[in-house]
Short mmCIF file of C-alpha atoms in Angstrom, two decimals:
data_model
loop_
_atom_site.label_atom_id
_atom_site.label_comp_id
_atom_site.label_asym_id
_atom_site.label_seq_id
_atom_site.Cartn_x
_atom_site.Cartn_y
_atom_site.Cartn_z
CA UNK A 30 -61.35 52.28 45.70
CA UNK A 31 -63.96 49.53 45.64
CA UNK A 32 -63.66 47.80 42.29
CA UNK A 33 -67.42 47.27 41.98
CA UNK A 34 -68.02 51.02 42.23
CA UNK A 35 -66.00 51.75 39.09
CA UNK A 36 -66.53 48.74 36.89
CA UNK A 37 -69.28 46.16 36.56
CA UNK A 38 -68.78 42.65 37.90
CA UNK A 39 -71.61 40.14 37.85
CA UNK A 40 -72.07 38.88 40.50
CA UNK A 41 -70.39 41.66 42.49
CA UNK A 42 -66.70 41.00 43.10
CA UNK A 43 -67.10 40.78 46.88
CA UNK A 44 -69.71 38.06 46.45
CA UNK A 45 -67.51 36.12 44.03
CA UNK A 46 -64.67 36.19 46.57
CA UNK A 47 -66.89 34.93 49.37
CA UNK A 48 -68.40 32.24 47.18
CA UNK A 49 -64.90 31.06 46.29
CA UNK A 50 -64.00 30.84 49.97
CA UNK A 51 -67.19 28.91 50.77
CA UNK A 52 -66.53 26.47 47.94
CA UNK A 53 -63.01 25.80 49.23
CA UNK A 54 -64.23 25.26 52.79
CA UNK A 55 -66.91 22.84 51.62
CA UNK A 56 -64.48 21.01 49.37
CA UNK A 57 -62.18 20.35 52.32
CA UNK A 58 -64.95 19.55 54.85
CA UNK A 59 -63.92 22.37 57.16
CA UNK A 60 -65.71 22.63 60.52
CA UNK A 61 -63.74 25.44 62.17
CA UNK A 62 -62.39 28.68 60.68
CA UNK A 63 -60.19 31.53 61.88
CA UNK A 64 -60.70 34.76 59.91
CA UNK A 65 -57.31 36.44 59.87
CA UNK A 66 -57.78 40.20 59.65
CA UNK A 67 -61.57 39.93 59.85
CA UNK A 68 -62.23 43.70 59.89
CA UNK A 69 -65.96 44.44 60.22
CA UNK A 70 -66.83 40.74 59.94
CA UNK A 71 -68.10 40.80 56.36
CA UNK A 72 -66.56 37.40 55.55
CA UNK A 73 -66.91 36.02 59.08
CA UNK A 74 -70.66 36.62 59.13
CA UNK A 75 -70.91 34.96 55.71
CA UNK A 76 -69.78 31.69 57.34
CA UNK A 77 -72.59 31.57 59.92
CA UNK A 78 -75.45 29.89 57.97
CA UNK A 79 -76.05 26.37 59.32
CA UNK A 80 -75.83 24.77 55.87
CA UNK A 81 -72.03 24.90 56.25
CA UNK A 82 -72.07 22.82 59.48
CA UNK A 83 -69.27 24.98 60.90
CA UNK A 84 -69.18 24.73 64.70
CA UNK A 85 -66.33 27.11 65.60
CA UNK A 86 -65.44 30.53 64.22
CA UNK A 87 -63.02 33.21 65.35
CA UNK A 88 -62.12 36.63 64.04
CA UNK A 89 -58.87 38.51 64.63
CA UNK A 90 -58.14 42.12 63.76
CA UNK A 91 -56.05 45.01 65.07
CA UNK A 92 -58.79 47.66 64.84
CA UNK A 93 -61.19 47.73 67.79
CA UNK A 94 -63.76 49.90 66.00
CA UNK A 95 -63.98 47.39 63.17
CA UNK A 96 -64.28 44.52 65.63
CA UNK A 97 -67.20 46.19 67.39
CA UNK A 98 -69.01 46.18 64.07
CA UNK A 99 -68.02 42.53 63.55
CA UNK A 100 -69.60 41.65 66.89
CA UNK A 101 -72.86 43.26 65.78
CA UNK A 102 -72.81 41.46 62.42
CA UNK A 103 -72.25 38.07 64.04
CA UNK A 104 -75.17 38.14 66.49
CA UNK A 105 -77.92 35.51 66.11
CA UNK A 106 -81.01 36.59 64.19
CA UNK A 107 -84.58 35.91 65.39
CA UNK A 108 -84.78 33.02 62.91
CA UNK A 109 -81.81 31.38 64.65
CA UNK A 110 -84.06 30.95 67.70
CA UNK A 111 -87.08 29.87 65.65
CA UNK A 112 -85.22 27.33 63.49
CA UNK A 113 -82.56 25.82 65.73
CA UNK A 114 -79.41 24.71 63.94
CA UNK A 115 -78.41 21.06 64.19
CA UNK A 116 -74.98 21.70 65.70
CA UNK A 117 -73.59 24.29 68.12
CA UNK A 118 -71.71 27.33 66.86
CA UNK A 119 -69.42 29.58 68.90
CA UNK A 120 -67.79 32.74 67.57
CA UNK A 121 -64.88 34.39 69.38
CA UNK A 122 -63.69 37.90 68.51
CA UNK A 123 -60.10 38.88 69.32
CA UNK A 124 -58.15 42.10 68.99
CA UNK A 125 -54.50 41.64 68.08
CA UNK A 126 -51.92 41.45 65.32
CA UNK A 127 -51.93 38.65 62.73
CA UNK A 128 -48.19 38.15 63.12
CA UNK A 129 -48.44 37.18 66.81
CA UNK A 130 -49.21 33.64 67.93
CA UNK A 131 -51.96 33.10 70.52
CA UNK A 132 -52.55 29.59 71.86
CA UNK A 133 -56.33 30.18 71.98
CA UNK A 134 -56.40 30.41 68.19
CA UNK A 135 -54.73 27.06 67.55
CA UNK A 136 -56.55 23.98 66.30
CA UNK A 137 -58.69 25.53 63.54
CA UNK A 138 -59.22 23.48 60.39
CA UNK A 139 -58.81 26.54 58.19
CA UNK A 140 -57.47 30.09 58.31
CA UNK A 141 -58.74 32.59 55.76
CA UNK A 142 -56.93 35.82 54.98
CA UNK A 143 -59.07 37.67 52.45
CA UNK A 144 -57.90 41.06 51.14
CA UNK A 145 -55.60 41.54 54.15
CA UNK A 146 -51.93 41.11 53.24
CA UNK A 147 -51.87 44.21 51.01
CA UNK A 148 -52.69 46.30 54.11
CA UNK A 149 -49.69 45.04 56.10
CA UNK A 150 -46.38 46.78 56.62
CA UNK A 151 -43.31 44.79 55.62
CA UNK A 152 -42.27 43.61 59.13
CA UNK A 153 -45.76 42.16 59.79
CA UNK A 154 -45.99 40.66 56.31
CA UNK A 155 -42.64 38.95 56.80
CA UNK A 156 -43.95 37.13 59.89
CA UNK A 157 -47.48 36.27 58.83
CA UNK A 158 -46.64 32.97 57.11
CA UNK A 159 -44.39 31.79 59.93
CA UNK A 160 -47.25 32.43 62.36
CA UNK A 161 -50.13 31.10 60.25
CA UNK A 162 -48.41 28.12 58.62
CA UNK A 163 -45.53 27.45 60.97
CA UNK A 164 -47.21 27.90 64.36
CA UNK A 165 -50.96 27.41 63.82
CA UNK A 166 -50.36 24.90 60.98
CA UNK A 167 -54.01 24.55 59.80
CA UNK A 168 -55.15 22.01 57.23
CA UNK A 169 -56.16 24.83 54.87
CA UNK A 170 -54.94 28.41 54.50
CA UNK A 171 -56.73 30.65 51.98
CA UNK A 172 -55.27 33.99 50.88
CA UNK A 173 -56.82 36.49 48.45
CA UNK A 174 -55.27 39.77 47.32
CA UNK A 175 -55.61 42.22 44.38
CA UNK A 176 -53.89 41.33 41.13
CA UNK A 177 -51.91 44.47 40.24
CA UNK A 178 -51.79 43.59 36.53
CA UNK A 179 -55.57 43.85 36.32
CA UNK A 180 -55.41 47.51 37.35
CA UNK A 181 -54.93 48.38 33.70
CA UNK A 182 -58.72 48.05 33.39
CA UNK A 183 -59.25 50.85 35.93
CA UNK A 184 -58.24 54.04 34.14
CA UNK A 185 -58.26 56.19 37.27
CA UNK A 186 -55.43 54.07 38.74
CA UNK A 187 -53.00 55.02 35.96
CA UNK A 188 -51.41 51.58 36.11
CA UNK A 189 -47.90 51.47 34.65
CA UNK A 190 -47.48 55.24 34.83
CA UNK A 191 -45.40 57.39 37.17
CA UNK A 192 -48.53 58.68 38.88
CA UNK A 193 -50.06 55.23 39.40
CA UNK A 194 -52.05 54.68 42.59
CA UNK A 195 -53.33 51.62 44.42
CA UNK A 196 -56.95 50.52 44.60
CA UNK A 197 -57.22 51.60 48.24
CA UNK A 198 -55.47 54.38 50.14
CA UNK A 199 -54.44 51.94 52.87
CA UNK A 200 -52.75 49.45 50.54
CA UNK A 201 -49.02 49.17 51.17
CA UNK A 202 -48.44 47.23 47.93
CA UNK A 203 -50.27 45.36 45.17
CA UNK A 204 -48.58 42.31 43.69
CA UNK A 205 -48.42 40.93 40.19
CA UNK A 206 -49.29 37.28 39.76
CA UNK A 207 -45.64 36.28 39.69
CA UNK A 208 -44.83 38.23 42.86
CA UNK A 209 -47.74 36.63 44.69
CA UNK A 210 -46.88 33.14 43.51
CA UNK A 211 -43.24 33.54 44.54
CA UNK A 212 -44.26 34.60 48.06
CA UNK A 213 -46.74 31.74 48.42
CA UNK A 214 -44.47 29.03 47.04
CA UNK A 215 -41.64 30.04 49.35
CA UNK A 216 -43.89 29.71 52.40
CA UNK A 217 -45.40 26.44 51.17
CA UNK A 218 -42.00 24.86 50.73
CA UNK A 219 -40.79 26.04 54.11
CA UNK A 220 -43.82 24.81 56.07
CA UNK A 221 -44.75 21.65 54.14
CA UNK A 222 -47.80 22.75 52.15
CA UNK A 223 -49.04 22.26 48.61
CA UNK A 224 -50.44 25.31 46.83
CA UNK A 225 -52.94 25.99 44.06
CA UNK A 226 -53.56 29.38 42.47
CA UNK A 227 -56.93 30.76 41.38
CA UNK A 228 -58.44 33.84 39.76
CA UNK A 229 -61.64 35.58 40.84
CA UNK A 230 -63.61 38.22 38.95
CA UNK A 231 -63.62 39.32 35.33
CA UNK A 232 -65.08 42.62 34.12
CA UNK A 233 -68.40 42.36 32.32
CA UNK A 234 -67.77 42.56 28.61
CA UNK A 235 -64.23 41.19 28.98
CA UNK A 236 -64.89 37.78 30.50
CA UNK A 237 -63.03 36.03 27.71
CA UNK A 238 -59.88 38.08 28.32
CA UNK A 239 -57.68 36.40 30.93
CA UNK A 240 -54.39 37.61 29.48
CA UNK A 241 -53.84 39.70 32.63
CA UNK A 242 -55.41 37.20 34.99
CA UNK A 243 -58.38 38.10 37.17
CA UNK A 244 -59.15 41.09 39.35
CA UNK A 245 -58.49 39.09 42.53
CA UNK A 246 -55.85 36.39 42.85
CA UNK A 247 -56.06 33.61 45.41
CA UNK A 248 -53.86 30.87 46.80
CA UNK A 249 -55.06 27.80 48.68
CA UNK A 250 -52.45 26.17 50.90
CA UNK A 251 -53.16 22.51 51.75
CA UNK A 252 -51.10 20.85 54.47
CA UNK A 253 -49.12 17.82 53.35
CA UNK A 254 -48.89 14.49 55.11
CA UNK A 255 -50.48 13.40 58.37
CA UNK A 256 -49.16 16.16 60.60
CA UNK A 257 -52.05 17.47 62.73
CA UNK A 258 -50.37 19.44 65.49
CA UNK A 259 -49.12 23.00 65.42
CA UNK A 260 -45.35 23.29 65.24
CA UNK A 261 -45.42 25.61 68.26
CA UNK A 262 -48.02 23.80 70.37
CA UNK A 263 -45.97 24.25 73.56
CA UNK A 264 -46.10 28.03 73.20
CA UNK A 265 -48.53 29.30 75.84
CA UNK A 266 -48.59 32.93 74.73
CA UNK A 267 -51.99 34.64 74.78
CA UNK A 268 -51.31 38.26 73.77
CA UNK A 269 -54.64 39.02 72.08
CA UNK A 270 -57.57 40.67 73.84
CA UNK A 271 -60.70 38.54 73.83
CA UNK A 272 -63.56 40.95 73.15
CA UNK A 273 -66.60 38.72 72.80
CA UNK A 274 -67.89 35.15 72.67
CA UNK A 275 -71.14 34.56 70.82
CA UNK A 276 -73.02 31.27 71.30
CA UNK A 277 -75.72 30.37 68.80
CA UNK A 278 -78.79 28.42 69.93
CA UNK A 279 -79.02 24.88 68.61
CA UNK A 280 -81.17 21.77 68.90
CA UNK A 281 -80.06 20.04 72.09
CA UNK A 282 -83.04 17.90 73.05
CA UNK A 283 -82.63 14.32 74.39
CA UNK A 284 -82.53 11.75 71.57
CA UNK A 285 -85.90 10.31 70.60
CA UNK A 286 -86.58 6.58 70.61
CA UNK A 287 -86.89 4.90 67.22
CA UNK A 288 -90.67 4.86 67.49
CA UNK A 289 -90.88 8.51 68.57
CA UNK A 290 -88.57 9.60 65.76
CA UNK A 291 -90.54 7.59 63.20
CA UNK A 292 -93.79 9.19 64.34
CA UNK A 293 -92.32 12.66 63.74
CA UNK A 294 -90.98 11.64 60.33
CA UNK A 295 -94.32 10.11 59.35
CA UNK A 296 -96.04 13.38 60.17
CA UNK A 297 -94.02 15.05 57.42
CA UNK A 298 -94.47 12.13 55.03
CA UNK A 299 -98.21 12.38 55.55
CA UNK A 300 -98.07 16.05 54.57
CA UNK A 301 -95.97 15.33 51.49
CA UNK A 302 -98.42 12.62 50.41
CA UNK A 303 -101.23 15.17 50.28
CA UNK A 304 -99.50 16.69 47.24
CA UNK A 305 -100.03 13.81 44.87
CA UNK A 306 -98.40 14.73 41.56
CA UNK A 307 -98.95 12.20 38.82
CA UNK A 308 -95.86 10.89 37.02
CA UNK A 309 -96.72 10.71 33.29
CA UNK A 310 -94.71 7.48 33.00
CA UNK A 311 -96.50 5.86 35.94
CA UNK A 312 -98.97 3.01 35.43
CA UNK A 313 -100.88 3.96 38.58
CA UNK A 314 -104.38 5.43 38.48
CA UNK A 315 -104.69 9.20 37.91
CA UNK A 316 -103.44 11.47 40.66
CA UNK A 317 -106.21 11.84 43.19
CA UNK A 318 -107.21 11.18 46.75
CA UNK A 319 -108.98 7.81 46.95
CA UNK A 320 -111.85 6.82 49.16
CA UNK A 321 -111.15 4.10 51.70
CA UNK A 322 -111.39 0.64 50.18
CA UNK A 323 -110.00 -2.67 51.43
CA UNK A 324 -109.72 -4.13 47.96
CA UNK A 325 -107.06 -2.18 46.06
CA UNK A 326 -105.49 -5.28 44.58
CA UNK A 327 -105.84 -3.88 41.08
CA UNK A 328 -103.17 -1.27 41.87
CA UNK A 329 -99.60 -2.02 40.89
CA UNK A 330 -97.89 -3.34 44.01
CA UNK A 331 -94.65 -1.66 45.08
CA UNK A 332 -91.40 -3.49 45.18
CA UNK A 333 -90.76 -4.07 48.88
CA UNK A 334 -87.92 -5.76 50.69
CA UNK A 335 -90.55 -7.04 53.16
CA UNK A 336 -92.74 -8.50 50.34
CA UNK A 337 -95.97 -7.40 51.99
CA UNK A 338 -98.77 -6.99 49.41
CA UNK A 339 -100.66 -3.75 49.58
CA UNK A 340 -103.94 -5.52 50.29
CA UNK A 341 -102.45 -7.42 53.24
CA UNK A 342 -100.80 -4.31 54.58
CA UNK A 343 -103.99 -2.32 54.40
CA UNK A 344 -105.95 -5.07 56.15
CA UNK A 345 -103.59 -4.62 59.11
CA UNK A 346 -104.79 -1.04 59.50
CA UNK A 347 -107.87 -0.13 61.54
CA UNK A 348 -110.87 0.54 59.31
CA UNK A 349 -111.65 4.27 59.33
CA UNK A 350 -115.09 5.83 58.99
CA UNK A 351 -116.61 5.23 55.56
CA UNK A 352 -116.58 8.95 54.74
CA UNK A 353 -112.86 9.35 55.41
CA UNK A 354 -110.63 10.06 52.41
CA UNK A 355 -107.14 8.60 52.22
CA UNK A 356 -104.12 9.29 50.06
CA UNK A 357 -103.24 7.07 47.10
CA UNK A 358 -100.59 4.37 47.43
CA UNK A 359 -97.89 3.74 46.47
CA UNK A 360 -96.29 7.17 46.23
CA UNK A 361 -92.71 8.00 45.37
CA UNK A 362 -90.61 11.10 45.97
CA UNK A 363 -86.97 11.99 46.50
CA UNK A 364 -85.57 11.27 49.93
CA UNK A 365 -83.80 14.64 49.71
CA UNK A 366 -87.19 16.32 50.15
CA UNK A 367 -87.39 14.84 53.64
CA UNK A 368 -83.76 15.61 54.42
CA UNK A 369 -84.29 19.27 53.51
CA UNK A 370 -86.67 19.59 56.47
CA UNK A 371 -84.75 21.07 59.40
CA UNK A 372 -86.68 19.20 62.13
CA UNK A 373 -85.88 15.85 60.50
CA UNK A 374 -82.19 16.72 60.33
CA UNK A 375 -82.32 17.75 63.99
CA UNK A 376 -83.69 14.43 65.22
CA UNK A 377 -81.85 12.15 62.77
CA UNK A 378 -78.47 13.94 62.57
CA UNK A 379 -77.40 11.85 59.55
CA UNK A 380 -79.04 10.64 56.34
CA UNK A 381 -78.07 7.07 57.25
CA UNK A 382 -80.08 7.37 60.46
CA UNK A 383 -83.12 8.58 58.50
CA UNK A 384 -82.85 5.63 56.11
CA UNK A 385 -82.50 3.22 59.02
CA UNK A 386 -85.62 4.52 60.73
CA UNK A 387 -87.66 4.29 57.54
CA UNK A 388 -86.61 0.83 56.39
CA UNK A 389 -85.88 -1.06 59.61
CA UNK A 390 -88.65 0.31 61.79
CA UNK A 391 -91.52 0.08 59.32
CA UNK A 392 -92.51 -2.21 56.47
CA UNK A 393 -94.40 0.65 54.81
CA UNK A 394 -91.30 2.26 53.26
CA UNK A 395 -88.64 1.28 50.77
CA UNK A 396 -85.68 3.25 49.45
CA UNK A 397 -84.89 2.87 45.78
CA UNK A 398 -82.00 4.81 44.25
CA UNK A 399 -82.46 7.84 46.44
CA UNK A 400 -86.26 7.79 46.26
CA UNK A 401 -88.66 6.93 49.05
CA UNK A 402 -91.53 4.60 48.11
CA UNK A 403 -94.47 5.04 50.47
CA UNK A 404 -96.85 2.06 50.76
CA UNK A 405 -98.90 3.50 53.58
CA UNK A 406 -102.04 5.55 53.11
CA UNK A 407 -102.71 8.59 55.28
CA UNK A 408 -105.97 10.36 56.08
CA UNK A 409 -106.58 13.45 54.01
CA UNK A 410 -105.69 16.33 56.30
CA UNK A 411 -107.94 19.06 57.41
CA UNK A 412 -106.06 22.39 57.34
CA UNK A 413 -105.29 22.32 61.06
CA UNK A 414 -103.66 18.87 60.86
CA UNK A 415 -101.06 19.60 58.22
CA UNK A 416 -97.42 19.61 59.28
CA UNK A 417 -95.80 22.89 58.35
CA UNK A 418 -92.92 22.07 56.04
CA UNK A 419 -92.17 25.55 54.76
CA UNK A 420 -91.40 26.85 58.25
CA UNK A 421 -88.93 24.10 59.10
CA UNK A 422 -87.04 23.90 55.83
CA UNK A 423 -83.62 25.51 55.85
CA UNK A 424 -83.14 27.47 52.64
CA UNK A 425 -79.93 29.29 53.56
#
């Protein structure tokens, strides 16, 4: 049974689970993830978008047919070649059992085990925590599983009756909240982890009723102390079959000089300055594109750490043809607008680097509380001179 097929969840329950996992990975600044029991790669492929900055993924499952589908789901898309990610990403797919240690799967920041444990027979279940927490010993271990108590909301399951069934034919068990917490707390104590418990998914129309918990229950294990090495790091076993490595294309050009990088950045600033939206609280003249004029001293001068008056700055610029139109100065917009442009992130790598290039390499820019103040005028673009911002912005 797929819960979403019988009862309404908004958003769908599968999406809520994946969003929860993403939130936990972001919260703990995870850069590498092992998907334990990855199946067809539905969660694994959800971790690919470059906004997560994950550089290493791996999926492990016992079923080869499912893994072949996972390989297909995890292939780069055409847009991955058109909009190169800032950092490399490799994905390795392995066939094997989750209760067996393999040295090639050590060193991941996080292991996720989403909707897996309920499919395991008792002998495998008994060993999964000793392998995941004891041998791999990741910083974060995330487990999700059905909450059996919530089955009362699914009439066809006959929860609490002699003819009760599980949500899926392949489930070996479904735990109550107490049963799940007991299992997690025992493993956490044994392998030096802290745990927190979470609920995911409430039926539409009953979102205020948490008396039976949530449809899915989750536990997040967080490693205690400063221990960073696996407890079984000397074990050289490699029993799993490596089926596929997938390498994603990424921006790997030689670093630009400060001047070259600033020229690229200014190309985008020039485009942004064409869209001159008037701030109602501003004391500047109405939003418009001004004709070239050397005497703009009546404009309010921007606050600048370099203390260069607008008039003096403009006199340093070559005088353009008299019929050339230029953008108004000063202009102000959020620095995040620039940082959202993929090409800028590719060449700068960090926000601090972007700020350094703008403020230390040019007297035309100042940063004020997250805003960029532009004290440089740019020629009004003809259509063929405009930098394309929409095609380089990463909206994943």
